[in-house]
Coordinates of C-alpha atoms in Angstrom, one line a residue:
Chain A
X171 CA 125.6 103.8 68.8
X172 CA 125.7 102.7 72.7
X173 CA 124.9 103.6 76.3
X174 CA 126.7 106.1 78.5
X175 CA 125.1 105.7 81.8
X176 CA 125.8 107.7 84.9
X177 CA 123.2 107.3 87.5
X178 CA 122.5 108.6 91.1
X179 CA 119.2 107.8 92.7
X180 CA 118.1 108.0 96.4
X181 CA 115.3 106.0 97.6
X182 CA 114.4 106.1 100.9
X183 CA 117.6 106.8 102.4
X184 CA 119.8 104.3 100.0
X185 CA 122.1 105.7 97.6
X186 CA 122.9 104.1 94.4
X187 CA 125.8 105.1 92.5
X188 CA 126.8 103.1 89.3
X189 CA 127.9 104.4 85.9
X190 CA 128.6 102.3 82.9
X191 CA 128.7 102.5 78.8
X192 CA 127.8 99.6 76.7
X193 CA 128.5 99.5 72.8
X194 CA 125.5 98.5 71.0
X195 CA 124.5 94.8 70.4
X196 CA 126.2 94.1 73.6
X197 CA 124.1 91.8 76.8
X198 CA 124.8 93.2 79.9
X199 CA 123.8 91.4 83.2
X200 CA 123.3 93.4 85.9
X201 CA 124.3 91.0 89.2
X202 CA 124.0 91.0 93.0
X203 CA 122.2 90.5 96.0
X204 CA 118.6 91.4 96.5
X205 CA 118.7 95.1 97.8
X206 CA 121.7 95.9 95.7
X207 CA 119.8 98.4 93.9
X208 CA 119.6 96.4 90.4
X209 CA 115.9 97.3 89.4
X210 CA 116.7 100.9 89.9
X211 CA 119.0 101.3 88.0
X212 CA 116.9 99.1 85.2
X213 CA 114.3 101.7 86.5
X214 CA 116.5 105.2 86.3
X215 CA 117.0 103.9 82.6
X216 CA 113.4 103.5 81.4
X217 CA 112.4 106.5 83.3
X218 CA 110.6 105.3 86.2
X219 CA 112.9 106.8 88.6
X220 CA 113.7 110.3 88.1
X221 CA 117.6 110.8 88.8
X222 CA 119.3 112.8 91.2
X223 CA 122.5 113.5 89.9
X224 CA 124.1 112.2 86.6
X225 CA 122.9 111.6 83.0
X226 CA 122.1 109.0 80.5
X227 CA 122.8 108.8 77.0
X228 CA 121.1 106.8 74.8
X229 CA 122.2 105.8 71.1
X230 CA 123.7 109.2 70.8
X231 CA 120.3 110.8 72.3
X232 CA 119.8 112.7 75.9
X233 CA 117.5 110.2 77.2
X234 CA 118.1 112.3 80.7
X235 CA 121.0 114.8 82.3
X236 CA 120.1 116.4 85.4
X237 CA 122.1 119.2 85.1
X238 CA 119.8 120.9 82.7
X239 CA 117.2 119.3 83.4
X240 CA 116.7 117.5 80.4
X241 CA 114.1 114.3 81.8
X242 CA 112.8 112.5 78.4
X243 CA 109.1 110.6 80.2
X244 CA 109.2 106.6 79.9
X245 CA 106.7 106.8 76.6
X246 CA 109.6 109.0 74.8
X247 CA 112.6 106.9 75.8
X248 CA 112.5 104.2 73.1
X249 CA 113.2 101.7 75.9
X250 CA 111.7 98.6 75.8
X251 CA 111.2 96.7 79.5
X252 CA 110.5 93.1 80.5
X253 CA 109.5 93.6 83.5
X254 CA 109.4 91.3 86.8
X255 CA 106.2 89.3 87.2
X256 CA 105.8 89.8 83.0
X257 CA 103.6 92.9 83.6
X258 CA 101.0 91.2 81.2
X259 CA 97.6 92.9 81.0
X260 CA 95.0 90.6 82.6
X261 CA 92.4 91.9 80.8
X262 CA 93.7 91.8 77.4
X263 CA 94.2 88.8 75.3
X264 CA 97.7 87.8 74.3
X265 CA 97.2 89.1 71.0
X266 CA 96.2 92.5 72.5
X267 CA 98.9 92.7 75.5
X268 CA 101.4 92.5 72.0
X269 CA 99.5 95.2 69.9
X270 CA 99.0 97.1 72.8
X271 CA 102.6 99.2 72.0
X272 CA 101.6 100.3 68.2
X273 CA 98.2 101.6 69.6
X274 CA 99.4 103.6 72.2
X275 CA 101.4 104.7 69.6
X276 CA 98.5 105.5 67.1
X277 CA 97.9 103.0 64.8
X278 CA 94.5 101.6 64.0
X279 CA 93.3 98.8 65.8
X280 CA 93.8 96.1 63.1
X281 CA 96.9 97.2 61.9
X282 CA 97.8 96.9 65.0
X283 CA 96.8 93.3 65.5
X284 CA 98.0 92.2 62.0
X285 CA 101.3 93.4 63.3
X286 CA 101.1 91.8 66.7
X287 CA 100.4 88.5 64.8
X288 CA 103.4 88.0 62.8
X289 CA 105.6 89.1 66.2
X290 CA 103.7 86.1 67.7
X291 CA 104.5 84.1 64.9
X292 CA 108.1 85.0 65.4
X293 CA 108.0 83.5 68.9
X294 CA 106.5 80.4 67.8
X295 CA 102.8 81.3 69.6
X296 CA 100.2 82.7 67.0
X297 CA 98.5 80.0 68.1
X298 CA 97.5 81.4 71.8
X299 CA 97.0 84.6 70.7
X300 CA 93.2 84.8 71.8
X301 CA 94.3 83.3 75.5
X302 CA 94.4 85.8 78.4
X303 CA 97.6 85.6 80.2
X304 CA 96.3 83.7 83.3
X305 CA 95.6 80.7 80.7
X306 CA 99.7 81.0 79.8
X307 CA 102.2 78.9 81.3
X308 CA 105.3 81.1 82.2
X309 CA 107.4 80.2 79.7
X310 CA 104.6 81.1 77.2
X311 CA 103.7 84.5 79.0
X312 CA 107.5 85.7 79.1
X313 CA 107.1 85.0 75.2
X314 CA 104.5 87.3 75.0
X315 CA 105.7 90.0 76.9
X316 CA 108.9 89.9 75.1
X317 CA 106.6 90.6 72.3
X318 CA 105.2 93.3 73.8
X319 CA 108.2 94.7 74.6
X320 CA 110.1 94.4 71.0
X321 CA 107.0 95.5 68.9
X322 CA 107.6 98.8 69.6
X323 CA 111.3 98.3 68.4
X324 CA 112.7 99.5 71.3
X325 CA 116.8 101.0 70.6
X326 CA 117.4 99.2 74.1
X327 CA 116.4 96.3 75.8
X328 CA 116.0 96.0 80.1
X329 CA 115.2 92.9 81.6
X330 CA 114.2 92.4 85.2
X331 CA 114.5 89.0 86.8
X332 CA 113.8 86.9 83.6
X333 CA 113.3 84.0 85.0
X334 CA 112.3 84.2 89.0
X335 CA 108.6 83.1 88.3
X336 CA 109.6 80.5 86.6
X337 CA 109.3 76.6 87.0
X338 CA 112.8 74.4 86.4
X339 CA 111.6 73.2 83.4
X340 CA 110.3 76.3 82.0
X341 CA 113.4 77.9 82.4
X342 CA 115.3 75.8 80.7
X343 CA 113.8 77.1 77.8
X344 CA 113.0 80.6 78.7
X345 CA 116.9 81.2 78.9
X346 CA 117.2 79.3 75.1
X347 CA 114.4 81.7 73.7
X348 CA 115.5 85.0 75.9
X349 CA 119.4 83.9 74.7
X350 CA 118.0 84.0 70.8
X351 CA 116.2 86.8 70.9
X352 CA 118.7 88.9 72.6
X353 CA 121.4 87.7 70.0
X354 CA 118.8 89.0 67.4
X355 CA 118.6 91.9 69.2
X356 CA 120.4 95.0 67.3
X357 CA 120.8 97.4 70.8
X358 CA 122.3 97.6 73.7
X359 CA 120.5 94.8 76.8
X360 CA 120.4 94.8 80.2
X361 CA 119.8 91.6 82.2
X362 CA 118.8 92.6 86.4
X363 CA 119.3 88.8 87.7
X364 CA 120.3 87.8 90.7
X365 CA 121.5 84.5 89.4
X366 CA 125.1 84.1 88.4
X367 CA 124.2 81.1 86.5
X368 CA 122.0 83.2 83.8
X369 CA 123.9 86.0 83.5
X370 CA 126.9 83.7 82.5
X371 CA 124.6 82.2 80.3
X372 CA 123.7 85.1 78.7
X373 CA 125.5 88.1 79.1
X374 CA 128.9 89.5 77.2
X375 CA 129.4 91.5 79.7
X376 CA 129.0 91.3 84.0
X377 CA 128.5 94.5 86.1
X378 CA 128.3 93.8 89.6
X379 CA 126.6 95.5 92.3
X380 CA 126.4 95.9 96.0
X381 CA 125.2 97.8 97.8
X382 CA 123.9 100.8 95.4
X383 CA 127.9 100.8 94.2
X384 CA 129.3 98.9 91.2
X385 CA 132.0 96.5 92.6
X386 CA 133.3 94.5 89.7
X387 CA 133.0 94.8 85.6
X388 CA 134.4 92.4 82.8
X389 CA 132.9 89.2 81.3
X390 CA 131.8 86.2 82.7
X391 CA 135.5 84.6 82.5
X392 CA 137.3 88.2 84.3
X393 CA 134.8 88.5 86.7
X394 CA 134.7 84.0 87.6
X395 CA 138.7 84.3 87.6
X396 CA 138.8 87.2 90.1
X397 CA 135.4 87.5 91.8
X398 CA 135.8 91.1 93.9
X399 CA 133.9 90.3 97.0
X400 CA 132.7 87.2 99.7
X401 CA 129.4 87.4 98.3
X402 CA 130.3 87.0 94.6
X403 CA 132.5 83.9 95.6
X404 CA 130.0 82.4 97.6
X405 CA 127.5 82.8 94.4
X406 CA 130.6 81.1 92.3
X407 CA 131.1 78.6 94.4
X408 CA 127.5 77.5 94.7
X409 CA 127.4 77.8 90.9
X410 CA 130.3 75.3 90.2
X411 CA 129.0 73.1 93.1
X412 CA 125.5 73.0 90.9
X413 CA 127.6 71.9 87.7
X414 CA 129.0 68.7 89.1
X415 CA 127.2 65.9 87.9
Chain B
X208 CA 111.5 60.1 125.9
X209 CA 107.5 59.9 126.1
X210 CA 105.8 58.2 129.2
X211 CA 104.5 55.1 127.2
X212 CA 108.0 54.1 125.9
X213 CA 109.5 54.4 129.4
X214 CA 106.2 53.0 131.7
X215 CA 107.2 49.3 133.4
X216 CA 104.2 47.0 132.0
X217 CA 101.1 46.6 133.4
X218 CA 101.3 50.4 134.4
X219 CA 99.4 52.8 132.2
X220 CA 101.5 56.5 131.2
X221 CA 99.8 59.0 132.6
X222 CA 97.7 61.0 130.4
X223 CA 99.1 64.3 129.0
X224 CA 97.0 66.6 130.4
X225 CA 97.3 68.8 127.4
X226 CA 94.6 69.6 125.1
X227 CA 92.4 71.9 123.2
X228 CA 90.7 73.8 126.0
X229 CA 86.8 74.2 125.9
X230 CA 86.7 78.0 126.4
X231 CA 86.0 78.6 122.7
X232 CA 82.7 76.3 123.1
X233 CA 81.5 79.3 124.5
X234 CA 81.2 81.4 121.4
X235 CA 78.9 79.1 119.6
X236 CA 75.5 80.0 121.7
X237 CA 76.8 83.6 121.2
X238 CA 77.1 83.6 117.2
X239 CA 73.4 81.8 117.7
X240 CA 72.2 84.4 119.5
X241 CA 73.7 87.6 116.6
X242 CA 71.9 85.1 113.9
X243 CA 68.4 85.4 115.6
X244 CA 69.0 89.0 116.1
X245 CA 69.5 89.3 112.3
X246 CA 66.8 87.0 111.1
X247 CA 64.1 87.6 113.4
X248 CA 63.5 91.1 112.5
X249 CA 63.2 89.8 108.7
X250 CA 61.0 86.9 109.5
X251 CA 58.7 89.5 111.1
X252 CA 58.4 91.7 108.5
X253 CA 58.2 88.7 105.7
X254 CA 55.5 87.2 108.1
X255 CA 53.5 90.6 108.5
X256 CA 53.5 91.7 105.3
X257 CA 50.2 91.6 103.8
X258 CA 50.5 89.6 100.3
X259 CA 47.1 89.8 99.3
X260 CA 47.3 93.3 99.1
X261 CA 50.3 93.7 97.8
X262 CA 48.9 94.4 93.8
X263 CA 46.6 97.3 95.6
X264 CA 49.3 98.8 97.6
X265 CA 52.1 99.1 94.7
X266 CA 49.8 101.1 92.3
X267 CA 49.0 103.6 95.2
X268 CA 50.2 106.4 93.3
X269 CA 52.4 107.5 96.8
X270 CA 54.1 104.4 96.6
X271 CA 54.4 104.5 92.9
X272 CA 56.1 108.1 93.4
X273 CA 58.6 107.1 96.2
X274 CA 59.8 104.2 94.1
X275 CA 60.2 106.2 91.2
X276 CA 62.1 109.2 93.1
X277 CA 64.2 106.4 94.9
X278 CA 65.5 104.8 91.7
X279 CA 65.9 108.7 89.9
X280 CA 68.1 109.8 93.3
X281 CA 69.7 106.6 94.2
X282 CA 70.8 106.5 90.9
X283 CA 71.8 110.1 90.4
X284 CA 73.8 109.9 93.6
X285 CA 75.9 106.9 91.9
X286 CA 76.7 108.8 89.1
X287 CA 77.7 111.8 90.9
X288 CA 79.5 110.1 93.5
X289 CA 81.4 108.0 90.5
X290 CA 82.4 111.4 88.8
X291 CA 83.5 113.1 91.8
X292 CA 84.6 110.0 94.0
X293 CA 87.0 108.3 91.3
X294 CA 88.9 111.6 90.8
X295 CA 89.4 111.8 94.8
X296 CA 90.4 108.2 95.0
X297 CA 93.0 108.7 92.3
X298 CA 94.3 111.6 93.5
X299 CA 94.4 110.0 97.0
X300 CA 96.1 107.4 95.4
X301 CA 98.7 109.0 93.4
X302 CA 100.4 111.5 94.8
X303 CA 101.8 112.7 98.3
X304 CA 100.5 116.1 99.5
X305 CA 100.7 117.7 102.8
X306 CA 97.4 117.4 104.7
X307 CA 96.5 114.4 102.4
X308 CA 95.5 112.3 105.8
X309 CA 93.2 115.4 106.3
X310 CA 91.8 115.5 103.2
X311 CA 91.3 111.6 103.1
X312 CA 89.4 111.6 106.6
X313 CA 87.3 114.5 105.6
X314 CA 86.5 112.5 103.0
X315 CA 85.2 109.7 104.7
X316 CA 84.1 111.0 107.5
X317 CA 80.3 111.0 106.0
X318 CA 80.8 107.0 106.8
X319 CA 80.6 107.7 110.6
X320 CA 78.9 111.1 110.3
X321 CA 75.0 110.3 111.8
X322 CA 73.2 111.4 108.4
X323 CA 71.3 113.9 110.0
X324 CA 74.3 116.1 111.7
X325 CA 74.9 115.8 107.3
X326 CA 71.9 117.0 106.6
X327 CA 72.2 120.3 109.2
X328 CA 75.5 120.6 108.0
X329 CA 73.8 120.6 104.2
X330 CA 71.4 123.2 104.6
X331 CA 74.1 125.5 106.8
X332 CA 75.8 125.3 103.7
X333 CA 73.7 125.1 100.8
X334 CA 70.6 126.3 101.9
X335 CA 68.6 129.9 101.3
X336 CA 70.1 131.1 104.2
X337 CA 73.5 129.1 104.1
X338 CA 76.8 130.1 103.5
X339 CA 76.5 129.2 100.0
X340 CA 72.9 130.2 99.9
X341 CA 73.3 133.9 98.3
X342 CA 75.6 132.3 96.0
X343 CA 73.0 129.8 94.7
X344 CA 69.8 132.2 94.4
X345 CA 71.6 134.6 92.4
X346 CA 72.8 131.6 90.2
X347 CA 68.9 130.1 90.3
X348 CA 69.7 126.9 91.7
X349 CA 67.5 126.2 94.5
X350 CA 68.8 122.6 96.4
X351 CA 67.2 122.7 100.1
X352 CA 63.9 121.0 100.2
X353 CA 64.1 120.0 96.0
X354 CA 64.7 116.7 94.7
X355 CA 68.3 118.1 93.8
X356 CA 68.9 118.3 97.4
X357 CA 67.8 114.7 97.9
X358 CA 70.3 114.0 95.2
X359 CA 73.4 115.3 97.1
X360 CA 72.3 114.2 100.3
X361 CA 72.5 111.0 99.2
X362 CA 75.6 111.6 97.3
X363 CA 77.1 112.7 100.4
X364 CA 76.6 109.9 103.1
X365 CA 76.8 107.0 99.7
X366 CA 79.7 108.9 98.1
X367 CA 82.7 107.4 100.7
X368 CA 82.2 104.3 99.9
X369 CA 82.7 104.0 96.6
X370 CA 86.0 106.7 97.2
X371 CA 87.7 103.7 99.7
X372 CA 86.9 101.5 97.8
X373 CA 88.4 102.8 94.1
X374 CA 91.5 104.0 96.5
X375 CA 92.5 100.8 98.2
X376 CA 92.3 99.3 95.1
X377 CA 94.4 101.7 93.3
X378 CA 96.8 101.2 96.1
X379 CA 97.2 98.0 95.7
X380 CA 97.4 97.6 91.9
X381 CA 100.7 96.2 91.2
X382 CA 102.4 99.7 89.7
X383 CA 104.8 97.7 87.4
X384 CA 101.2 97.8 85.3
X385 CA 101.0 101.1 84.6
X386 CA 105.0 100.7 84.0
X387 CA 104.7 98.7 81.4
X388 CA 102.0 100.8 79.3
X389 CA 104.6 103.8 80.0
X390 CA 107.5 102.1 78.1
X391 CA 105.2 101.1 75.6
X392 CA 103.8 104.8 74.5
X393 CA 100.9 105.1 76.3
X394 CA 99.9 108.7 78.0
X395 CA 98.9 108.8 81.4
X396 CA 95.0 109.1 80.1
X397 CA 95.5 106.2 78.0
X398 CA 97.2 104.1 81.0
X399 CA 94.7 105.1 83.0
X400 CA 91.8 103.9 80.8
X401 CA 93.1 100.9 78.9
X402 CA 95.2 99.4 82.1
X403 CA 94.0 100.9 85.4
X404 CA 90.4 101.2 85.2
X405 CA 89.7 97.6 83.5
X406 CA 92.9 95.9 86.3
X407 CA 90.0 97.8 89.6
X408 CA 87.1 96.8 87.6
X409 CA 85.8 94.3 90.4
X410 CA 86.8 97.1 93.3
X411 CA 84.5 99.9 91.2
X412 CA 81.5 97.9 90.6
X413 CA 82.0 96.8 94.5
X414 CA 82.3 100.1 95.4
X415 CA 79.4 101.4 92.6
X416 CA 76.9 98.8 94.8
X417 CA 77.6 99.9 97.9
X418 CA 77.7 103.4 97.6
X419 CA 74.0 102.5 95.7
X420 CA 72.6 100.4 98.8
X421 CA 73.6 103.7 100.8
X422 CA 72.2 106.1 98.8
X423 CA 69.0 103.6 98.5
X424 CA 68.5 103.6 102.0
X425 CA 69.6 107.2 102.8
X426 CA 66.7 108.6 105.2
X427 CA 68.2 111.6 107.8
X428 CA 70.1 113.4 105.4
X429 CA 67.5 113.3 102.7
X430 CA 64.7 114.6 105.2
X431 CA 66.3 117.2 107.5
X432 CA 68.0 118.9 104.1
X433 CA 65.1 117.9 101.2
X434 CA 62.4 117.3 103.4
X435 CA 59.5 114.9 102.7
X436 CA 58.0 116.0 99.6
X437 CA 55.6 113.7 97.7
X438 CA 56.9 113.3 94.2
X439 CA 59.8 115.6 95.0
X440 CA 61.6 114.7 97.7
X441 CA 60.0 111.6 99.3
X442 CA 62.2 108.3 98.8
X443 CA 61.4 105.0 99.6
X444 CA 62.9 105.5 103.0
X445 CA 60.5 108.4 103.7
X446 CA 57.4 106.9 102.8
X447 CA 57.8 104.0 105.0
X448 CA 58.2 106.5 107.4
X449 CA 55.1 108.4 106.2
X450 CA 53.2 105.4 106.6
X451 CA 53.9 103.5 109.6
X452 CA 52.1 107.1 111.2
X453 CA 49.0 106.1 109.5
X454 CA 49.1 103.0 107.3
X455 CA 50.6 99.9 108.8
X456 CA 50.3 97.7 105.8
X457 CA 51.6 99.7 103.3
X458 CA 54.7 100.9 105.7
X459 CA 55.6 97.0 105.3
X460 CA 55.0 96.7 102.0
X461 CA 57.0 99.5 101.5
X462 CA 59.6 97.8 103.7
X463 CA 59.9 94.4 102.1
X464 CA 60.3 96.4 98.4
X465 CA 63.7 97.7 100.2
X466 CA 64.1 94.4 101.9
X467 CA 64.2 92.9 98.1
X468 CA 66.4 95.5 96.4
X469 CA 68.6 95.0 99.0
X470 CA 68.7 91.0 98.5
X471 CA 69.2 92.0 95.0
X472 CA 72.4 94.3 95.4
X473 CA 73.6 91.5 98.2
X474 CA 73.4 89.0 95.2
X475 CA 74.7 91.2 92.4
X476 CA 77.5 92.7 95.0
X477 CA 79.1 88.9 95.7
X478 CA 79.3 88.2 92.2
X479 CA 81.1 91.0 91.4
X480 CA 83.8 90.5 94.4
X481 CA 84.4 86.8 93.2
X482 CA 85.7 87.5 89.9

């Protein structure tokens, strides 16, 4: 069970280019400079973007393969997103952004909720479940939409600038919950940051980007050892220079 | 190096000359002047209204008849223009057609169209001897010069608004929205009444009040294509019409009724765009 992913998209004149395989259980971070192409490919995998060439395999299961055109929409894909910004719904309380998932997908309205409430529970936060998102402080929303995301019990897990909204502090333990959850996580995840420090912090695995073309894969230590271009060494270099005391 | 740190003692630094410039002193007398333009005209009508009468004139059955047919069409219109004018904005919205700048300036173009070139236009098309007007009597449907015709009139010219609005706001809604209710299940219909239309809620009812103060108001349109038809086709706007020929007071009775419903929408309209 794992990802096979070979994925060409053009938007507006800028080719990306990347393929990669993941066994499942593993944290990938997807790394590089804004403009790299990283939310596309997080998007190409959820569906979002079709593809122009290439094919993605999903748990053993044609999510997409352009060749014959097989295109599985984002509601079929079993792909759970966190997306940048959280993507809450503004209108619905925190209870309802998490039940949201099993009604879209047919379940009665308090089954639904009963369900969202122990998911709450799980991330420690049944107790803001009637607060609308804009009465959340980050850390507390990215709980929820986590929720949201893993109710539907997703076989794979994409996550999209974790922790750029975020406050110091509330990072700090963002990346401890987001680091838990993804260890208790039984598929294949995919980190888009454009932070070297997270994805060391929470990835298995670094696939690095530039320019819509994957540069460099291999974990944190392969890829801090030999880092394969200026920009990655600057971001390493600026990384140890945070760690001194 | 400034001038005061440098100046000998017991000589004063030049001043800078520099400053703020006066010039813009000159458009307060000017914004004084567009307020009295806009008051004065109410004050008049407030001031000449006669309140005494005011019990005698609203049970005239005339006036009793145009306020009725102005809430029935102005109304209607909404609802039209909601079930016809969302779909338009959406589509607008959404996808990327050839001749979609055409399509989205046709339109609008009722905004700037004067209402009665809308109203020829109306009855060239759906009138008994319109293009569409064969059409229509072999179907039954008679619209020129009926209170169905008011109805559309007012749809048409009111009907823009509420499209530009709905579509700007549908442009601007952050897509990752509608994203998110994808990965989670949810099929377009669903998305697009669980996420979209409660996210453009303030936008619609913005949109629902203007496109209602339009069709409120609508006069050209409504006369040239429904005529003035007591009970039929004679709105508020037509009766004051009606009456400033022949009965002063109740044209400005007429005329502050408006003047209040307007208020009202004014009132209802702000709170809807702070939230």
């Amino acid at each position: 069970m794992s990802l096979r992913a070979d994925i060409h998209v053009r938007l507006g004149g800028f080719d990306l280019d990347v393929a990669f395989s993941a066994p499942t259980g593993e944290v990938l971070a997807l790394v590089g400079p804004n403009g790299a192409g990283k939310s596309t490919v997080l998007g190409a995998i959820a569906g979002l973007h079709p593809l122009r060439r290439g094919e993605i395999v999903l748990d053993g299961r044609l999510l997409e393969r352009v060749a014959t055109r097989v295109r599985l929409p984002p509601q079929a894909r079993d792909v759970g997103v966190l997306f940048q910004g959280l993507a809450l719904f503004e209108h619905l309380s925190a209870l309802d952004n998490v039940a949201y998932g099993p009604r879209a997908r047919g379940l009665d309205k308090r089954s639904a909720r009963a369900r969202a409430r122990t998911w709450l529970e799980r991330f420690a936060i049944a107790e803001l479940a009637d607060r609308r998102p804009a009465q959340l402080s980050g850390g507390q929303a990215q709980r929820v939409a986590l929720a949201r995301a893993l109710i539907v019990e997703p076989r794979m897990l994409l996550l999209d600038e974790p922790f750029v909204a975020l406050d110091a502090f509330s990072k700090l333990e963002a990346r401890e919950v987001l680091r838990e959850t993804l260890r208790a996580f039984s598929g294949v995840s995919l980190v888009v940051t454009h932070e070297l420090a997270d994805a060391l912090a929470l990835a298995d695995r670094l696939l690095v980007i530039e320019g819509g073309k994957l540069i460099q894969e291999g974990s944190p230590a392969e890829v801090m050892a030999a880092p394969a271009s200026a920009h990655l060494e600057l971001m390493l270099s600026e990384q140890r220079a945070d760690r001194k005391p | 190096m400034s001038d005061a740190s440098t100046a000998g003692p017991g000589r004063d630094p030049r001043p800078d000359p520099r400053g703020e410039g006066w010039g813009h002193y000159l458009l307060f007398p000017l914004a004084l002047l567009g307020l009295v333009l806009f008051v004065v005209p109410l004050l008049g009508l407030i001031s000449r209204a006669p309140v005494a009468e005011l019990g005698a004139l609203l049970t005239r059955p005339a006036v009793l008849e145009a306020l009725r047919l102005s809430l029935v069409v102005s109304l209607a219109a909404v609802l039209l223009a909601l079930v016809i004018g969302f779909p338009c904005a959406w589509v607008l919205a959404r996808y990327r057609f050839p001749g979609r700048a055409l399509v989205r300036a046709l339109l609008t173009l009722p905004m700037v169209l004067p209402p009665v070139v809308a109203g020829v236009a109306l009855l060239a098309a759906l009138g008994r001897r319109g293009l569409l007007g064969p059409l229509l009597e072999r179907l039954g449907i008679e619209l020129a010069f009926s209170t169905g015709g008011a109805i559309l009139a007012a749809t048409f010219v009111a009907a823009p608004f509420l499209i530009l609005s709905c579509e700007a706001a549908l442009e601007n809604l952050d897509h990752r929205l509608e994203d998110a209710a994808a990965t989670l299940g949810a099929t377009r219909l669903r998305i697009l009444w669980t996420v979209t239309l409660p996210a453009i809620r303030p936008s619609i009812l913005a949109g629902l009040a203007l496109c209602w103060a339009r069709a409120l108001g609508e006069f050209g349109a409504t006369i040239t294509f429904a005529g003035n038809f007591q009970g039929r086709t004679q709105t508020m706007p037509l009766a004051v019409y009606e009456a400033l020929q022949s009965d002063h007071d109740g044209a400005l009775v007429l005329s502050l009724i408006l003047l209040g419903v307007s208020l009202a929408i004014l009132i209802a309209l702000r709170g809807s765009l702070r939230r």
